[in-house]
Structures are given as structure tokens and as C-alpha cells.
């Protein structure tokens, strides 16, 4: 059995509480897992307590949404100091910036005849986190997206080239890698196969990147071999995870887990 090192809870855009994820990981027979909410460590203490109750292995984590030029790069961080001041300050700043971005997205939606209020979006988050998922769910709940158009609507309005898209501008990729490192953690590049821009990997490694998310549900066997090779040649840690969002995506917890722990970051 392995470890699922990429999951989301209600502290970002997942549907389950952290304690429910702990129970699910145990039910799925995983040896351990990490909660890696987008830009938030708000759910970690709940997961730590629940894992302790079950004497279960839990690895604190986070998935930072970063900019590398005009590309969006996701950086996973693990086992950092949860009380690190710089990290906490930056996460607070990011949360505020995210909310400003969400307001801009709502403004753009209005210009495209989707009158969604900020309050309706806020009502759909039980934490302080607001992202495109919450905005989309609010549009659906308000009946602003016809169910037959559901499939293409996210991309059309909120996708990278969508009419109401607002890019992230919260933290640079190299800054994020440094932040994790200074907080005593391990950084790993999330889903490199989805990013599809391997040419930036060497620079990230030069800047202190320590791992690659080799195992990921949408990675093909060829991509897994390629990233495994790359990680080995640079002496990087190999990580893997399902990117489980509860009811909000197709993957199940434990899909694409990193094979062996004890050495969860060696391959
Ligand atoms: P944000 O972090 O606010 O930019 O939102 C990105 C999140 O939106 C991702 O983490 C996914 O959970 C979700 N997402 C991205 N693309 C889609 C899609 N096509 N349909 C539904 N949800 C999506
Ligand atoms: Mn998400
Ligand atoms: Mn991601
Ligand atoms: Mn993720």
C-alpha cells in the first residue's frame, strides 16, 4: 500500500472535512496521506488530531498556486513548520488576494450577463477560501448555467482562456519554493504532466525544488516513466497523489499514490 500525497478539503475546494479524509484514507487501506489544500493550511490541525486518534500517519501539506511568467505552476509543500511566521503571513496575504481576484471574476461575469453576487459565492464556502470552483458552484445554484451547458461552461467562463478569467498574481514560483524550504519543508512540482512545460523544471531545481509529483491520475505510463527518470537523474524526491476533491472530481482517494513510504520521497 502507498501514500496519497495530494488531497483537498473544505479548507480549499474539496467537499469533505479533514477528519473525513483521514477516515477515508484509513478505509481505503492507505498507509498514510497528506492534506494539500490550495494556498491554505487551515485544515491541518483537524487532520492531525483525527490521525492521532487513530494512530495514523498524516503528513502536513499545502499546494501553492504560483506564477512563473504567464504560466501557472502548482508547488506542493510537505512537512514544513506549521508555525513558521513567514509562511503564515504569506498565506494570509494570498487569501486576501484570492478574494480580491474572486471579486474581479464576479465583475467580469456580470459584464457577460451572469449577475452573481459576492454574498452568494461566500455562502458556498465554509472556510475563508474562495476559488473558481466556488464561483462555478454558485452560478449553478443560482440557475445561471443551464445543466446541458454545464460541461463547457467552466472553460467558457472561468477557464484559462475564459471570458471572465482573472490570472493569479499572488506568489511567484521561485518565491514559493524558497518559502517552503525556509519553513523546513520539502517542495514538489505538482502534476508536471498537466503543466506540459518541462523546460522550466531545471530552473526550478536550481532554485531549490526538491521533488516531482511523478504519480498522478492523468499522467500516462509514458509520462510516469519520463518523470521518474527525470527525478532520478536530478536526485529528486518522487511524490504522488490523487488530487482528490471529494464529490467535486472524478478521482478517488488513493488513485496514483506514491508507492512506498518510509521512503515516500525516494525513488
Ligand atoms: P483557482 O485556484 O481559483 O484558480 O481554481 C482552480 C480550481 O478549479 C482547480 O483546483 C479545480 O478544483 C477547479 N477546476 C479547474 N478546472 C475545472 C473544470 N474544467 N471544471 C471544474 N472545476 C475545475
Ligand atoms: Mn481544486
Ligand atoms: Mn493543482
Ligand atoms: Mn490539487
Coordinates of C-alpha atoms and ligand atoms in Angstrom, one line a residue:
X1 CA 0.0 0.0 0.0
X2 CA 1.1 3.5 -0.5
X3 CA 0.5 7.1 0.4
X4 CA -1.8 9.7 -1.2
X5 CA 0.2 12.9 -1.0
X6 CA -2.3 15.2 -2.8
X7 CA -5.9 15.8 -1.5
X8 CA -8.2 18.8 -0.8
X9 CA -10.7 19.5 1.9
X10 CA -13.3 22.2 2.6
X11 CA -10.4 24.4 3.6
X12 CA -9.9 24.9 -0.2
X13 CA -12.2 23.5 -2.8
X14 CA -12.8 19.9 -1.7
X15 CA -16.1 18.7 -0.4
X16 CA -15.0 16.7 2.7
X17 CA -13.8 17.9 6.1
X18 CA -10.2 17.0 7.1
X19 CA -11.3 14.4 9.6
X20 CA -13.5 12.7 7.0
X21 CA -10.4 12.5 4.7
X22 CA -8.5 10.8 7.5
X23 CA -11.3 8.2 7.9
X24 CA -11.5 7.7 4.1
X25 CA -7.7 7.2 3.8
X26 CA -7.9 4.5 6.6
X27 CA -10.9 2.9 4.9
X28 CA -9.1 2.8 1.5
X29 CA -6.2 0.9 3.2
X30 CA -3.6 3.7 2.6
X31 CA -0.6 3.7 4.8
X32 CA -0.9 7.5 5.2
X33 CA -1.8 10.6 3.4
X34 CA -1.3 14.3 3.1
X35 CA -3.8 17.2 3.0
X36 CA -2.6 19.7 0.4
X37 CA -5.3 22.4 0.3
X38 CA -4.8 25.2 -2.2
X39 CA -3.0 28.1 -0.5
X40 CA -4.2 27.1 2.9
X41 CA -3.1 25.1 6.0
X42 CA -6.4 25.8 7.8
X43 CA -7.4 22.2 7.8
X44 CA -4.2 20.7 9.0
X45 CA -4.8 20.8 12.8
X46 CA -8.1 18.9 12.4
X47 CA -6.4 16.2 10.3
X48 CA -3.5 16.0 12.8
X49 CA -6.0 15.4 15.7
X50 CA -8.1 12.8 13.9
X51 CA -5.0 11.0 12.7
X52 CA -3.6 11.0 16.2
X53 CA -6.8 9.4 17.5
X54 CA -6.3 6.5 15.0
X55 CA -2.5 6.4 15.4
X56 CA -2.4 7.0 11.7
X57 CA 0.3 8.6 9.5
X58 CA -0.6 12.1 8.4
X59 CA 1.8 14.4 6.6
X60 CA 1.0 18.1 6.7
X61 CA 1.0 19.7 3.2
X62 CA -0.1 22.6 1.0
X63 CA -0.5 23.2 -2.7
X64 CA 0.6 26.7 -3.6
X65 CA -0.8 28.4 -6.7
X66 CA 2.2 30.3 -8.2
X67 CA 3.1 32.3 -11.3
X68 CA 6.0 31.6 -13.5
X69 CA 5.9 34.3 -16.1
X70 CA 2.5 33.9 -17.6
X71 CA 2.3 30.2 -16.6
X72 CA 0.5 28.9 -13.6
X73 CA 2.6 26.4 -11.6
X74 CA 1.4 24.5 -8.6
X75 CA 4.0 23.8 -5.9
X76 CA 3.3 21.2 -3.2
X77 CA 4.9 21.6 0.2
X78 CA 5.3 18.9 2.9
X79 CA 6.3 18.7 6.5
X80 CA 7.0 22.4 7.0
X81 CA 6.9 24.1 10.3
X82 CA 3.2 24.9 10.8
X83 CA 4.1 27.9 13.0
X84 CA 6.6 29.5 10.5
X85 CA 5.8 33.2 10.6
X86 CA 6.8 34.0 7.0
X87 CA 4.7 31.1 5.7
X88 CA 1.7 32.1 7.8
X89 CA 2.0 35.8 6.8
X90 CA 2.2 34.9 3.1
X91 CA -0.8 32.5 3.2
X92 CA -2.8 35.3 4.9
X93 CA -1.8 37.7 2.1
X94 CA -2.6 35.1 -0.6
X95 CA -6.1 34.5 1.0
X96 CA -6.9 38.2 0.8
X97 CA -5.5 38.5 -2.8
X98 CA -7.6 35.5 -3.8
X99 CA -10.8 37.2 -2.5
X100 CA -10.0 40.3 -4.5
X101 CA -9.4 38.2 -7.6
X102 CA -12.8 36.4 -7.0
X103 CA -14.5 39.8 -6.9
X104 CA -12.9 40.8 -10.2
X105 CA -14.1 37.5 -11.7
X106 CA -17.6 38.3 -10.5
X107 CA -17.4 41.7 -12.1
X108 CA -16.4 40.2 -15.4
X109 CA -19.2 37.6 -15.2
X110 CA -21.7 40.5 -14.7
X111 CA -20.3 42.0 -18.0
X112 CA -21.2 38.7 -19.6
X113 CA -24.7 38.8 -18.3
X114 CA -24.3 36.4 -15.3
X115 CA -25.4 38.6 -12.4
X116 CA -23.8 36.7 -9.4
X117 CA -23.4 38.4 -6.1
X118 CA -20.4 38.1 -3.8
X119 CA -22.7 37.0 -1.0
X120 CA -24.0 34.1 -3.0
X121 CA -20.4 32.9 -3.6
X122 CA -19.4 33.4 0.0
X123 CA -22.4 31.3 1.1
X124 CA -20.8 28.3 -0.6
X125 CA -17.6 28.3 1.4
X126 CA -17.4 27.2 5.0
X127 CA -13.8 28.3 5.2
X128 CA -12.4 31.7 4.0
X129 CA -11.1 30.2 0.8
X130 CA -12.8 31.2 -2.4
X131 CA -11.7 29.9 -5.8
X132 CA -13.2 29.4 -9.2
X133 CA -14.9 26.2 -8.0
X134 CA -17.0 28.1 -5.5
X135 CA -17.9 30.7 -8.2
X136 CA -18.9 28.0 -10.6
X137 CA -21.0 26.2 -8.0
X138 CA -22.7 29.5 -7.1
X139 CA -23.5 30.1 -10.8
X140 CA -25.1 26.6 -11.0
X141 CA -27.0 27.1 -7.7
X142 CA -28.4 30.4 -9.0
X143 CA -29.6 28.7 -12.1
X144 CA -27.3 30.8 -14.3
X145 CA -25.8 27.8 -16.0
X146 CA -28.2 25.5 -17.9
X147 CA -27.4 21.9 -17.0
X148 CA -27.0 21.0 -20.7
X149 CA -24.2 23.6 -20.9
X150 CA -22.5 22.5 -17.7
X151 CA -19.7 20.7 -19.4
X152 CA -18.3 23.6 -21.4
X153 CA -19.4 26.4 -19.2
X154 CA -16.5 26.2 -16.7
X155 CA -14.0 26.5 -19.6
X156 CA -16.0 29.2 -21.4
X157 CA -16.3 31.5 -18.4
X158 CA -13.6 30.5 -16.0
X159 CA -11.0 28.5 -17.9
X160 CA -7.6 29.9 -18.6
X161 CA -8.9 31.5 -21.8
X162 CA -12.3 32.0 -20.4
X163 CA -14.1 35.4 -20.8
X164 CA -14.2 36.0 -17.0
X165 CA -10.8 34.6 -16.1
X166 CA -8.5 36.6 -13.9
X167 CA -5.0 35.2 -13.5
X168 CA -3.4 34.5 -10.1
X169 CA -0.8 37.1 -9.1
X170 CA -0.3 36.0 -5.5
X171 CA 3.2 34.5 -5.4
X172 CA 6.0 33.7 -7.8
X173 CA 7.1 30.1 -8.3
X174 CA 10.7 30.6 -7.0
X175 CA 9.4 32.6 -4.0
X176 CA 7.1 29.7 -3.2
X177 CA 9.9 27.1 -3.4
X178 CA 12.0 29.3 -1.1
X179 CA 9.2 29.8 1.3
X180 CA 8.6 26.1 1.8
X181 CA 12.3 25.5 2.1
X182 CA 12.8 28.2 4.8
X183 CA 9.9 26.7 6.7
X184 CA 11.8 23.5 6.9
X185 CA 9.6 21.7 4.3
X186 CA 10.0 19.6 1.2
X187 CA 8.7 21.1 -2.1
X188 CA 7.5 19.1 -5.1
X189 CA 6.2 20.2 -8.5
X190 CA 2.6 19.2 -8.8
X191 CA 1.3 17.3 -11.8
X192 CA 4.1 18.2 -14.3
X193 CA 2.3 16.3 -17.0
X194 CA -0.7 18.7 -16.8
X195 CA 1.6 21.7 -16.9
X196 CA 3.2 20.4 -20.1
X197 CA 6.3 22.6 -19.9
X198 CA 9.2 20.5 -18.9
X199 CA 11.7 23.1 -20.0
X200 CA 11.2 25.1 -16.8
X201 CA 12.0 22.2 -14.5
X202 CA 15.8 22.6 -14.4
X203 CA 15.5 26.2 -13.3
X204 CA 13.0 25.3 -10.5
X205 CA 15.5 22.6 -9.4
X206 CA 18.3 25.2 -9.4
X207 CA 16.1 27.4 -7.2
X208 CA 15.7 24.6 -4.7
X209 CA 12.8 22.4 -5.9
X210 CA 13.2 19.0 -4.2
X211 CA 10.6 16.8 -5.7
X212 CA 8.4 15.9 -8.7
X213 CA 4.8 14.6 -8.5
X214 CA 5.6 11.6 -10.7
X215 CA 2.4 9.7 -9.8
X216 CA -0.8 11.5 -10.8
X217 CA -4.2 10.2 -12.1
X218 CA -4.0 11.9 -15.5
X219 CA -0.3 11.0 -16.1
X220 CA 0.2 8.4 -18.9
X221 CA 2.6 5.5 -18.3
X222 CA 5.0 7.3 -20.6
X223 CA 4.8 10.5 -18.5
X224 CA 5.3 8.5 -15.3
X225 CA 8.5 6.8 -16.8
X226 CA 9.7 10.2 -18.0
X227 CA 9.3 12.0 -14.7
X228 CA 10.6 9.0 -12.8
X229 CA 13.7 9.1 -14.9
X230 CA 14.0 12.9 -14.5
X231 CA 13.6 12.7 -10.7
X232 CA 16.2 10.0 -10.5
X233 CA 18.7 11.9 -12.7
X234 CA 18.4 15.1 -10.6
X235 CA 18.2 13.1 -7.3
X236 CA 14.7 14.5 -6.6
X237 CA 12.1 13.1 -4.3
X238 CA 9.2 11.3 -6.1
X239 CA 5.7 12.1 -4.8
X240 CA 2.3 11.1 -6.0
X241 CA -1.3 11.7 -5.2
X242 CA -4.9 11.6 -6.4
X243 CA -5.8 15.3 -6.2
X244 CA -8.9 14.1 -4.6
X245 CA -11.6 16.8 -4.1
X246 CA -14.3 14.6 -2.6
X247 CA -17.6 14.9 -4.6
X248 CA -16.1 17.6 -6.8
X249 CA -13.9 15.5 -9.1
X250 CA -13.7 12.0 -10.6
X251 CA -10.7 10.6 -8.9
X252 CA -10.8 8.5 -5.8
X253 CA -8.6 8.9 -2.8
X254 CA -5.6 6.6 -3.2
X255 CA -5.6 6.8 -7.0
X256 CA -2.0 7.3 -8.1
X257 CA -0.4 7.0 -4.7
X258 CA 3.3 7.2 -4.1
X259 CA 4.4 3.6 -3.8
X260 CA 6.3 3.1 -0.6
X261 CA 6.6 5.3 2.4
X262 CA 9.3 5.2 5.0
X263 CA 10.9 6.4 1.8
X264 CA 8.0 8.3 0.4
X265 CA 10.2 10.8 -1.1
X266 CA 12.9 8.5 -2.6
X267 CA 12.6 6.6 -5.9
Ligands
LIG1 P1 -8.5 28.6 -8.7 O1 -7.5 28.0 -7.7 O2 -9.4 29.6 -8.1 O3 -7.8 29.2 -9.9 O4 -9.4 27.4 -9.2 C1 -8.8 26.3 -9.7 C2 -9.7 25.1 -9.3 O5 -10.8 25.0 -10.1 C3 -8.9 23.8 -9.5 O6 -8.2 23.4 -8.4 C4 -10.1 22.8 -9.7 O7 -10.5 22.3 -8.4 C5 -11.2 23.6 -10.3 N1 -11.3 23.4 -11.8 C6 -10.3 23.7 -12.7 N2 -10.8 23.4 -14.0 C7 -12.0 23.0 -13.8 C8 -13.1 22.5 -14.7 N3 -12.9 22.5 -16.1 N4 -14.2 22.1 -14.2 C9 -14.5 22.1 -12.9 N5 -13.5 22.6 -12.0 C10 -12.4 23.0 -12.4
LIG2 MN1 -9.1 22.5 -6.7
LIG3 MN1 -3.0 21.6 -8.9
LIG4 MN1 -4.6 19.9 -6.2

